[in-house]
PDB file of C-alpha atoms and ligand atoms in Angstrom:
ATOM      1  CA  UNK A   1       0.000   0.000   0.000  1.00  0.00           C
ATOM      2  CA  UNK A   2       1.339   3.409  -0.921  1.00  0.00           C
ATOM      3  CA  UNK A   3       1.728   6.180   1.631  1.00  0.00           C
ATOM      4  CA  UNK A   4      -1.168   8.602   1.144  1.00  0.00           C
ATOM      5  CA  UNK A   5      -1.180  12.390   1.252  1.00  0.00           C
ATOM      6  CA  UNK A   6      -4.347  13.605   2.952  1.00  0.00           C
ATOM      7  CA  UNK A   7      -6.532  16.318   1.460  1.00  0.00           C
ATOM      8  CA  UNK A   8      -7.543  19.400   3.446  1.00  0.00           C
ATOM      9  CA  UNK A   9     -10.981  17.829   3.980  1.00  0.00           C
ATOM     10  CA  UNK A  10      -9.465  14.595   5.280  1.00  0.00           C
ATOM     11  CA  UNK A  11      -7.130  16.515   7.570  1.00  0.00           C
ATOM     12  CA  UNK A  12     -10.084  18.448   8.995  1.00  0.00           C
ATOM     13  CA  UNK A  13     -11.847  15.161   9.849  1.00  0.00           C
ATOM     14  CA  UNK A  14      -8.665  13.769  11.409  1.00  0.00           C
ATOM     15  CA  UNK A  15      -8.288  16.942  13.498  1.00  0.00           C
ATOM     16  CA  UNK A  16     -11.759  16.314  14.876  1.00  0.00           C
ATOM     17  CA  UNK A  17     -11.018  12.617  15.484  1.00  0.00           C
ATOM     18  CA  UNK A  18      -7.834  13.669  17.276  1.00  0.00           C
ATOM     19  CA  UNK A  19      -9.508  16.286  19.435  1.00  0.00           C
ATOM     20  CA  UNK A  20     -12.160  13.837  20.590  1.00  0.00           C
ATOM     21  CA  UNK A  21      -9.486  11.274  21.425  1.00  0.00           C
ATOM     22  CA  UNK A  22      -7.475  13.859  23.373  1.00  0.00           C
ATOM     23  CA  UNK A  23     -10.566  14.677  25.424  1.00  0.00           C
ATOM     24  CA  UNK A  24     -11.228  10.972  25.977  1.00  0.00           C
ATOM     25  CA  UNK A  25      -7.701  10.510  27.330  1.00  0.00           C
ATOM     26  CA  UNK A  26      -8.041  13.509  29.629  1.00  0.00           C
ATOM     27  CA  UNK A  27     -11.321  12.182  31.033  1.00  0.00           C
ATOM     28  CA  UNK A  28      -9.809   8.732  31.561  1.00  0.00           C
ATOM     29  CA  UNK A  29      -6.792  10.207  33.324  1.00  0.00           C
ATOM     30  CA  UNK A  30      -9.069  12.031  35.745  1.00  0.00           C
ATOM     31  CA  UNK A  31     -11.076   8.869  36.443  1.00  0.00           C
ATOM     32  CA  UNK A  32      -8.096   6.564  36.979  1.00  0.00           C
ATOM     33  CA  UNK A  33      -8.032   5.510  40.658  1.00  0.00           C
ATOM     34  CA  UNK A  34      -6.743   2.619  42.770  1.00  0.00           C
ATOM     35  CA  UNK A  35      -9.458  -0.032  43.178  1.00  0.00           C
ATOM     36  CA  UNK A  36     -10.770   0.272  39.624  1.00  0.00           C
ATOM     37  CA  UNK A  37     -10.443  -2.751  37.401  1.00  0.00           C
ATOM     38  CA  UNK A  38      -8.961  -2.541  33.940  1.00  0.00           C
ATOM     39  CA  UNK A  39     -12.436  -3.568  32.716  1.00  0.00           C
ATOM     40  CA  UNK A  40     -13.904  -0.447  34.403  1.00  0.00           C
ATOM     41  CA  UNK A  41     -11.437   1.715  32.466  1.00  0.00           C
ATOM     42  CA  UNK A  42     -12.369   0.088  29.180  1.00  0.00           C
ATOM     43  CA  UNK A  43     -16.086   0.396  29.902  1.00  0.00           C
ATOM     44  CA  UNK A  44     -15.771   4.088  30.755  1.00  0.00           C
ATOM     45  CA  UNK A  45     -13.557   4.733  27.739  1.00  0.00           C
ATOM     46  CA  UNK A  46     -16.021   3.148  25.355  1.00  0.00           C
ATOM     47  CA  UNK A  47     -18.849   5.207  26.854  1.00  0.00           C
ATOM     48  CA  UNK A  48     -16.893   8.437  26.454  1.00  0.00           C
ATOM     49  CA  UNK A  49     -15.948   7.686  22.846  1.00  0.00           C
ATOM     50  CA  UNK A  50     -19.540   6.827  21.912  1.00  0.00           C
ATOM     51  CA  UNK A  51     -20.829   9.944  23.728  1.00  0.00           C
ATOM     52  CA  UNK A  52     -18.887  11.979  21.132  1.00  0.00           C
ATOM     53  CA  UNK A  53     -20.613  10.055  18.336  1.00  0.00           C
ATOM     54  CA  UNK A  54     -17.449   8.130  17.491  1.00  0.00           C
ATOM     55  CA  UNK A  55     -16.652   4.442  17.126  1.00  0.00           C
ATOM     56  CA  UNK A  56     -13.877   2.886  19.249  1.00  0.00           C
ATOM     57  CA  UNK A  57     -11.610   1.605  16.487  1.00  0.00           C
ATOM     58  CA  UNK A  58      -9.892  -1.147  18.477  1.00  0.00           C
ATOM     59  CA  UNK A  59     -13.099  -2.987  19.348  1.00  0.00           C
ATOM     60  CA  UNK A  60     -13.042  -6.276  17.394  1.00  0.00           C
ATOM     61  CA  UNK A  61     -10.016  -5.103  15.395  1.00  0.00           C
ATOM     62  CA  UNK A  62      -8.350  -8.401  14.401  1.00  0.00           C
ATOM     63  CA  UNK A  63     -10.392  -9.949  17.214  1.00  0.00           C
ATOM     64  CA  UNK A  64      -9.230  -7.566  19.979  1.00  0.00           C
ATOM     65  CA  UNK A  65     -12.103  -7.751  22.495  1.00  0.00           C
ATOM     66  CA  UNK A  66     -12.146  -4.210  23.979  1.00  0.00           C
ATOM     67  CA  UNK A  67     -12.047  -0.478  23.172  1.00  0.00           C
ATOM     68  CA  UNK A  68      -9.079   0.555  25.322  1.00  0.00           C
ATOM     69  CA  UNK A  69      -5.808  -1.355  25.616  1.00  0.00           C
ATOM     70  CA  UNK A  70      -4.870  -1.264  29.310  1.00  0.00           C
ATOM     71  CA  UNK A  71      -1.285  -2.345  30.033  1.00  0.00           C
ATOM     72  CA  UNK A  72       0.003  -2.316  33.614  1.00  0.00           C
ATOM     73  CA  UNK A  73       3.642  -2.082  34.829  1.00  0.00           C
ATOM     74  CA  UNK A  74       5.699  -4.699  32.901  1.00  0.00           C
ATOM     75  CA  UNK A  75       2.982  -4.929  30.225  1.00  0.00           C
ATOM     76  CA  UNK A  76       4.099  -2.965  27.169  1.00  0.00           C
ATOM     77  CA  UNK A  77       0.940  -2.713  25.033  1.00  0.00           C
ATOM     78  CA  UNK A  78      -2.317  -4.475  24.099  1.00  0.00           C
ATOM     79  CA  UNK A  79      -3.270  -5.557  27.627  1.00  0.00           C
ATOM     80  CA  UNK A  80      -6.815  -6.966  27.620  1.00  0.00           C
ATOM     81  CA  UNK A  81      -9.139  -5.337  30.161  1.00  0.00           C
ATOM     82  CA  UNK A  82     -10.352  -7.733  32.850  1.00  0.00           C
ATOM     83  CA  UNK A  83     -12.731  -7.601  35.826  1.00  0.00           C
ATOM     84  CA  UNK A  84     -10.081  -9.487  37.805  1.00  0.00           C
ATOM     85  CA  UNK A  85      -7.274  -6.981  37.294  1.00  0.00           C
ATOM     86  CA  UNK A  86      -7.454  -4.306  39.995  1.00  0.00           C
ATOM     87  CA  UNK A  87      -5.381  -1.135  39.670  1.00  0.00           C
ATOM     88  CA  UNK A  88      -3.217  -0.489  42.749  1.00  0.00           C
ATOM     89  CA  UNK A  89      -1.539   2.611  44.138  1.00  0.00           C
ATOM     90  CA  UNK A  90       1.991   2.722  42.698  1.00  0.00           C
ATOM     91  CA  UNK A  91       1.080   1.059  39.380  1.00  0.00           C
ATOM     92  CA  UNK A  92       1.845   2.629  36.040  1.00  0.00           C
ATOM     93  CA  UNK A  93      -0.984   2.179  33.564  1.00  0.00           C
ATOM     94  CA  UNK A  94      -0.684   2.606  29.807  1.00  0.00           C
ATOM     95  CA  UNK A  95      -3.941   3.467  28.062  1.00  0.00           C
ATOM     96  CA  UNK A  96      -4.100   3.165  24.285  1.00  0.00           C
ATOM     97  CA  UNK A  97      -7.225   4.135  22.366  1.00  0.00           C
ATOM     98  CA  UNK A  98      -8.428   4.900  18.871  1.00  0.00           C
ATOM     99  CA  UNK A  99     -11.559   6.537  17.527  1.00  0.00           C
ATOM    100  CA  UNK A 100     -13.234   6.760  14.144  1.00  0.00           C
ATOM    101  CA  UNK A 101     -14.938  10.048  13.259  1.00  0.00           C
ATOM    102  CA  UNK A 102     -16.781  10.160   9.926  1.00  0.00           C
ATOM    103  CA  UNK A 103     -14.570   7.396   8.575  1.00  0.00           C
ATOM    104  CA  UNK A 104     -11.236   8.820   9.795  1.00  0.00           C
ATOM    105  CA  UNK A 105      -9.039   7.447  12.566  1.00  0.00           C
ATOM    106  CA  UNK A 106      -6.995   8.870  15.382  1.00  0.00           C
ATOM    107  CA  UNK A 107      -4.792   6.773  17.676  1.00  0.00           C
ATOM    108  CA  UNK A 108      -3.106   7.857  20.917  1.00  0.00           C
ATOM    109  CA  UNK A 109      -1.624   6.394  24.095  1.00  0.00           C
ATOM    110  CA  UNK A 110      -0.565   7.736  27.472  1.00  0.00           C
ATOM    111  CA  UNK A 111       1.068   6.160  30.531  1.00  0.00           C
ATOM    112  CA  UNK A 112      -0.166   7.370  33.928  1.00  0.00           C
ATOM    113  CA  UNK A 113       1.133   6.791  37.429  1.00  0.00           C
ATOM    114  CA  UNK A 114      -1.512   5.820  39.991  1.00  0.00           C
ATOM    115  CA  UNK A 115      -1.072   7.723  43.253  1.00  0.00           C
ATOM    116  CA  UNK A 116       2.512   7.791  44.524  1.00  0.00           C
ATOM    117  CA  UNK A 117       4.853   6.000  42.128  1.00  0.00           C
ATOM    118  CA  UNK A 118       8.581   5.290  42.323  1.00  0.00           C
ATOM    119  CA  UNK A 119      11.135   7.781  41.049  1.00  0.00           C
ATOM    120  CA  UNK A 120      12.203   5.174  38.512  1.00  0.00           C
ATOM    121  CA  UNK A 121       8.642   4.912  37.174  1.00  0.00           C
ATOM    122  CA  UNK A 122       8.223   8.686  37.034  1.00  0.00           C
ATOM    123  CA  UNK A 123      11.384   9.108  35.008  1.00  0.00           C
ATOM    124  CA  UNK A 124      10.399   6.321  32.609  1.00  0.00           C
ATOM    125  CA  UNK A 125       7.024   7.948  31.911  1.00  0.00           C
ATOM    126  CA  UNK A 126       8.574  11.383  31.421  1.00  0.00           C
ATOM    127  CA  UNK A 127      11.396  10.164  29.155  1.00  0.00           C
ATOM    128  CA  UNK A 128       8.978   8.117  27.024  1.00  0.00           C
ATOM    129  CA  UNK A 129       6.772  11.170  26.527  1.00  0.00           C
ATOM    130  CA  UNK A 130       9.750  13.389  25.759  1.00  0.00           C
ATOM    131  CA  UNK A 131      11.170  10.850  23.264  1.00  0.00           C
ATOM    132  CA  UNK A 132       7.998  11.351  21.208  1.00  0.00           C
ATOM    133  CA  UNK A 133       8.560  15.129  21.169  1.00  0.00           C
ATOM    134  CA  UNK A 134      12.240  14.682  20.286  1.00  0.00           C
ATOM    135  CA  UNK A 135      11.231  12.444  17.358  1.00  0.00           C
ATOM    136  CA  UNK A 136       8.521  14.633  15.893  1.00  0.00           C
ATOM    137  CA  UNK A 137      10.849  17.641  15.705  1.00  0.00           C
ATOM    138  CA  UNK A 138      11.907  15.971  12.447  1.00  0.00           C
ATOM    139  CA  UNK A 139       8.355  15.490  11.129  1.00  0.00           C
ATOM    140  CA  UNK A 140       8.550  18.011   8.329  1.00  0.00           C
ATOM    141  CA  UNK A 141       8.603  17.889   4.560  1.00  0.00           C
ATOM    142  CA  UNK A 142      11.985  16.938   3.115  1.00  0.00           C
ATOM    143  CA  UNK A 143      13.273  14.973   6.107  1.00  0.00           C
ATOM    144  CA  UNK A 144      13.385  11.193   6.113  1.00  0.00           C
ATOM    145  CA  UNK A 145      11.196   8.959   8.221  1.00  0.00           C
ATOM    146  CA  UNK A 146      14.334   7.547   9.803  1.00  0.00           C
ATOM    147  CA  UNK A 147      15.172  10.978  11.251  1.00  0.00           C
ATOM    148  CA  UNK A 148      12.132  10.662  13.531  1.00  0.00           C
ATOM    149  CA  UNK A 149      12.993   7.079  14.486  1.00  0.00           C
ATOM    150  CA  UNK A 150      16.643   7.837  15.210  1.00  0.00           C
ATOM    151  CA  UNK A 151      15.790  10.827  17.413  1.00  0.00           C
ATOM    152  CA  UNK A 152      13.332   8.813  19.531  1.00  0.00           C
ATOM    153  CA  UNK A 153      15.917   6.091  20.057  1.00  0.00           C
ATOM    154  CA  UNK A 154      18.838   8.418  20.785  1.00  0.00           C
ATOM    155  CA  UNK A 155      16.881  10.252  23.459  1.00  0.00           C
ATOM    156  CA  UNK A 156      15.554   7.133  25.238  1.00  0.00           C
ATOM    157  CA  UNK A 157      18.910   5.341  25.156  1.00  0.00           C
ATOM    158  CA  UNK A 158      20.644   8.281  26.833  1.00  0.00           C
ATOM    159  CA  UNK A 159      18.834   7.137  29.973  1.00  0.00           C
ATOM    160  CA  UNK A 160      19.913   3.516  29.507  1.00  0.00           C
ATOM    161  CA  UNK A 161      16.418   2.424  28.497  1.00  0.00           C
ATOM    162  CA  UNK A 162      15.510  -0.333  26.049  1.00  0.00           C
ATOM    163  CA  UNK A 163      13.589   0.759  22.946  1.00  0.00           C
ATOM    164  CA  UNK A 164      11.090  -1.911  21.880  1.00  0.00           C
ATOM    165  CA  UNK A 165      11.861  -3.228  18.387  1.00  0.00           C
ATOM    166  CA  UNK A 166       9.071  -5.724  17.828  1.00  0.00           C
ATOM    167  CA  UNK A 167       6.254  -3.166  17.539  1.00  0.00           C
ATOM    168  CA  UNK A 168       6.265   0.070  15.553  1.00  0.00           C
ATOM    169  CA  UNK A 169       4.174   3.137  14.783  1.00  0.00           C
ATOM    170  CA  UNK A 170       2.320   3.519  11.504  1.00  0.00           C
ATOM    171  CA  UNK A 171       0.567   5.673   8.962  1.00  0.00           C
ATOM    172  CA  UNK A 172      -3.089   6.365   9.791  1.00  0.00           C
ATOM    173  CA  UNK A 173      -6.153   7.790   8.073  1.00  0.00           C
ATOM    174  CA  UNK A 174      -9.077   5.897   6.575  1.00  0.00           C
ATOM    175  CA  UNK A 175      -7.476   2.868   8.208  1.00  0.00           C
ATOM    176  CA  UNK A 176      -6.008   2.446  11.685  1.00  0.00           C
ATOM    177  CA  UNK A 177      -2.827   1.003  10.234  1.00  0.00           C
ATOM    178  CA  UNK A 178      -1.507   2.387   6.963  1.00  0.00           C
ATOM    179  CA  UNK A 179       1.956   2.584   5.441  1.00  0.00           C
ATOM    180  CA  UNK A 180       4.618   3.546   6.349  1.00  0.00           C
ATOM    181  CA  UNK A 181       5.828   1.688   9.426  1.00  0.00           C
ATOM    182  CA  UNK A 182       7.280   4.157  11.938  1.00  0.00           C
ATOM    183  CA  UNK A 183       9.973   2.419  14.017  1.00  0.00           C
ATOM    184  CA  UNK A 184      11.257   3.936  17.243  1.00  0.00           C
ATOM    185  CA  UNK A 185      14.821   2.975  16.390  1.00  0.00           C
ATOM    186  CA  UNK A 186      17.183   3.867  13.554  1.00  0.00           C
ATOM    187  CA  UNK A 187      17.435   1.625  10.540  1.00  0.00           C
ATOM    188  CA  UNK A 188      20.308   1.505   8.084  1.00  0.00           C
ATOM    189  CA  UNK A 189      18.026   2.803   5.334  1.00  0.00           C
ATOM    190  CA  UNK A 190      16.659   6.334   5.600  1.00  0.00           C
ATOM    191  CA  UNK A 191      13.094   5.293   4.843  1.00  0.00           C
ATOM    192  CA  UNK A 192      10.713   7.394   2.797  1.00  0.00           C
ATOM    193  CA  UNK A 193      11.084  11.128   2.396  1.00  0.00           C
ATOM    194  CA  UNK A 194       8.398  12.932   4.401  1.00  0.00           C
ATOM    195  CA  UNK A 195       5.842  15.087   2.597  1.00  0.00           C
ATOM    196  CA  UNK A 196       3.318  17.594   3.885  1.00  0.00           C
ATOM    197  CA  UNK A 197      -0.075  15.920   4.326  1.00  0.00           C
ATOM    198  CA  UNK A 198       1.212  12.564   5.598  1.00  0.00           C
ATOM    199  CA  UNK A 199      -0.439  11.473   8.843  1.00  0.00           C
ATOM    200  CA  UNK A 200       1.473   9.229  11.233  1.00  0.00           C
ATOM    201  CA  UNK A 201       0.963   7.547  14.593  1.00  0.00           C
ATOM    202  CA  UNK A 202       4.308   7.955  16.376  1.00  0.00           C
ATOM    203  CA  UNK A 203       4.393   5.706  19.432  1.00  0.00           C
ATOM    204  CA  UNK A 204       7.543   5.048  21.444  1.00  0.00           C
ATOM    205  CA  UNK A 205       7.367   1.950  23.668  1.00  0.00           C
ATOM    206  CA  UNK A 206      10.233   2.148  26.157  1.00  0.00           C
ATOM    207  CA  UNK A 207      11.437  -0.349  28.791  1.00  0.00           C
ATOM    208  CA  UNK A 208      13.492   0.375  31.897  1.00  0.00           C
ATOM    209  CA  UNK A 209      15.519  -2.742  31.063  1.00  0.00           C
ATOM    210  CA  UNK A 210      16.214  -4.611  27.843  1.00  0.00           C
ATOM    211  CA  UNK A 211      14.271  -4.001  24.592  1.00  0.00           C
ATOM    212  CA  UNK A 212      13.046  -7.610  24.357  1.00  0.00           C
ATOM    213  CA  UNK A 213       9.317  -8.444  24.638  1.00  0.00           C
ATOM    214  CA  UNK A 214       7.142 -11.551  24.554  1.00  0.00           C
ATOM    215  CA  UNK A 215       3.472 -12.293  24.051  1.00  0.00           C
ATOM    216  CA  UNK A 216       1.288 -13.828  26.780  1.00  0.00           C
ATOM    217  CA  UNK A 217      -0.924 -16.849  26.083  1.00  0.00           C
ATOM    218  CA  UNK A 218      -3.914 -14.552  25.433  1.00  0.00           C
ATOM    219  CA  UNK A 219      -2.015 -13.740  22.207  1.00  0.00           C
ATOM    220  CA  UNK A 220      -2.431  -9.990  22.750  1.00  0.00           C
ATOM    221  CA  UNK A 221      -0.703  -8.795  25.901  1.00  0.00           C
ATOM    222  CA  UNK A 222       2.906  -7.852  25.189  1.00  0.00           C
ATOM    223  CA  UNK A 223       5.210  -7.882  28.250  1.00  0.00           C
ATOM    224  CA  UNK A 224       8.883  -7.113  28.790  1.00  0.00           C
ATOM    225  CA  UNK A 225      11.035 -10.231  28.648  1.00  0.00           C
ATOM    226  CA  UNK A 226      13.069  -9.139  31.660  1.00  0.00           C
ATOM    227  CA  UNK A 227      10.022  -8.129  33.725  1.00  0.00           C
ATOM    228  CA  UNK A 228      11.051  -4.456  33.814  1.00  0.00           C
ATOM    229  CA  UNK A 229       8.566  -1.569  33.700  1.00  0.00           C
ATOM    230  CA  UNK A 230       7.455  -0.256  30.324  1.00  0.00           C
ATOM    231  CA  UNK A 231       5.777   2.965  29.145  1.00  0.00           C
ATOM    232  CA  UNK A 232       3.985   3.995  25.951  1.00  0.00           C
ATOM    233  CA  UNK A 233       3.245   7.429  24.521  1.00  0.00           C
ATOM    234  CA  UNK A 234       1.531   7.982  21.202  1.00  0.00           C
ATOM    235  CA  UNK A 235      -0.102  10.716  19.168  1.00  0.00           C
ATOM    236  CA  UNK A 236      -1.486  11.022  15.682  1.00  0.00           C
ATOM    237  CA  UNK A 237       0.431  13.763  13.887  1.00  0.00           C
ATOM    238  CA  UNK A 238       0.271  15.625  10.587  1.00  0.00           C
ATOM    239  CA  UNK A 239       3.541  16.243   8.729  1.00  0.00           C
ATOM    240  CA  UNK A 240       3.698  19.876   7.617  1.00  0.00           C
ATOM    241  CA  UNK A 241       5.997  21.988   5.449  1.00  0.00           C
ATOM    242  CA  UNK A 242       7.577  23.541   8.531  1.00  0.00           C
ATOM    243  CA  UNK A 243       6.939  20.952  11.225  1.00  0.00           C
ATOM    244  CA  UNK A 244       4.352  18.689  12.772  1.00  0.00           C
ATOM    245  CA  UNK A 245       0.837  19.367  13.965  1.00  0.00           C
ATOM    246  CA  UNK A 246      -0.160  17.049  16.804  1.00  0.00           C
ATOM    247  CA  UNK A 247      -3.760  16.074  16.123  1.00  0.00           C
ATOM    248  CA  UNK A 248      -4.503  14.071  19.299  1.00  0.00           C
ATOM    249  CA  UNK A 249      -3.417  16.642  21.897  1.00  0.00           C
ATOM    250  CA  UNK A 250      -5.309  19.750  22.968  1.00  0.00           C
ATOM    251  CA  UNK A 251      -3.286  22.991  22.867  1.00  0.00           C
ATOM    252  CA  UNK A 252      -3.634  23.219  26.661  1.00  0.00           C
ATOM    253  CA  UNK A 253      -2.026  19.764  27.030  1.00  0.00           C
ATOM    254  CA  UNK A 254       0.875  20.685  24.804  1.00  0.00           C
ATOM    255  CA  UNK A 255       1.807  23.568  27.079  1.00  0.00           C
ATOM    256  CA  UNK A 256       2.494  21.048  29.828  1.00  0.00           C
ATOM    257  CA  UNK A 257       5.273  19.539  27.694  1.00  0.00           C
TER     258      UNK A 257
HETATM  259  N1  LIG B   1      -2.392   1.690  19.082  1.00  0.00           N
HETATM  260  C1  LIG B   1      -2.325   0.327  18.676  1.00  0.00           C
HETATM  261  C2  LIG B   1      -1.472   0.263  17.451  1.00  0.00           C
HETATM  262  O1  LIG B   1      -1.119   1.263  16.961  1.00  0.00           O
HETATM  263  C3  LIG B   1      -3.607  -0.280  18.348  1.00  0.00           C
HETATM  264  C4  LIG B   1      -3.982  -1.400  19.198  1.00  0.00           C
HETATM  265  S1  LIG B   1      -4.279  -2.797  18.283  1.00  0.00           S
HETATM  266  C5  LIG B   1      -5.811  -3.334  18.745  1.00  0.00           C
HETATM  267  O2  LIG B   1      -1.145  -0.781  16.956  1.00  0.00           O
HETATM  268  F1  LIG B   1      -6.007  -4.429  18.154  1.00  0.00           F
HETATM  269  F2  LIG B   1      -5.884  -3.441  20.027  1.00  0.00           F
HETATM  270  F3  LIG B   1      -6.682  -2.483  18.303  1.00  0.00           F
HETATM  271 CO1  LIG B   2      -0.854   3.033  17.018  1.00  0.00          CO
END
């Protein structure tokens, strides 16, 4: 599949999809409390998304059974919500969600600390978030895709962290997953040249320990091989002539960066 350049109309719809997803994440962050189950989070998330007239894009995607991926501590991504999994004070919880608005997708993830968390966990969350911002500095026309990837990796590795290799970001638009793949690590080849109007989901997945991951028997939940903590931060962005526009963050959230 070729990488598509979105029209102004498509970009407008993706802006709306992104804004709704940003609001959904903010509402979920506020609601996140010890004692909730991961099922409660999913249930609330689905309600919020539908209240905006959107469809949760993950639900039944390739058989995934929920609307929000909830991944706790050593879980990297794609945790399946469960009534048996209770969130505890001190946990770090990665929430990944996608919405469809008038046929167009947005995709975003955040990792939150619950109550008091360790200094190690706090730094991991902050560095993962910042690695996204370091990467997207290169999201402008004329640069190569690999410039984004290399910048994410260089920043995270400065802290001794392991950058997950087995999962990558992606193009996004009419489909949740479009070309190109967006790795969080440098490749020998430069990748495609970026053009204004490309829309990408950039999503660093960073481990305190080694980069290696494995899949649990549920065939979805990805965990760190070494059991170390992992964080995830993702936004849907638009590549512009002069730099990126982050579609799945509200301007007021960006100021906190
Ligand atoms: N944000 C995830 C991704 O980009 C989507 C979760 S996959 C699903 O791959 F199956 F859970 F939807
Ligand atoms: Co994604």
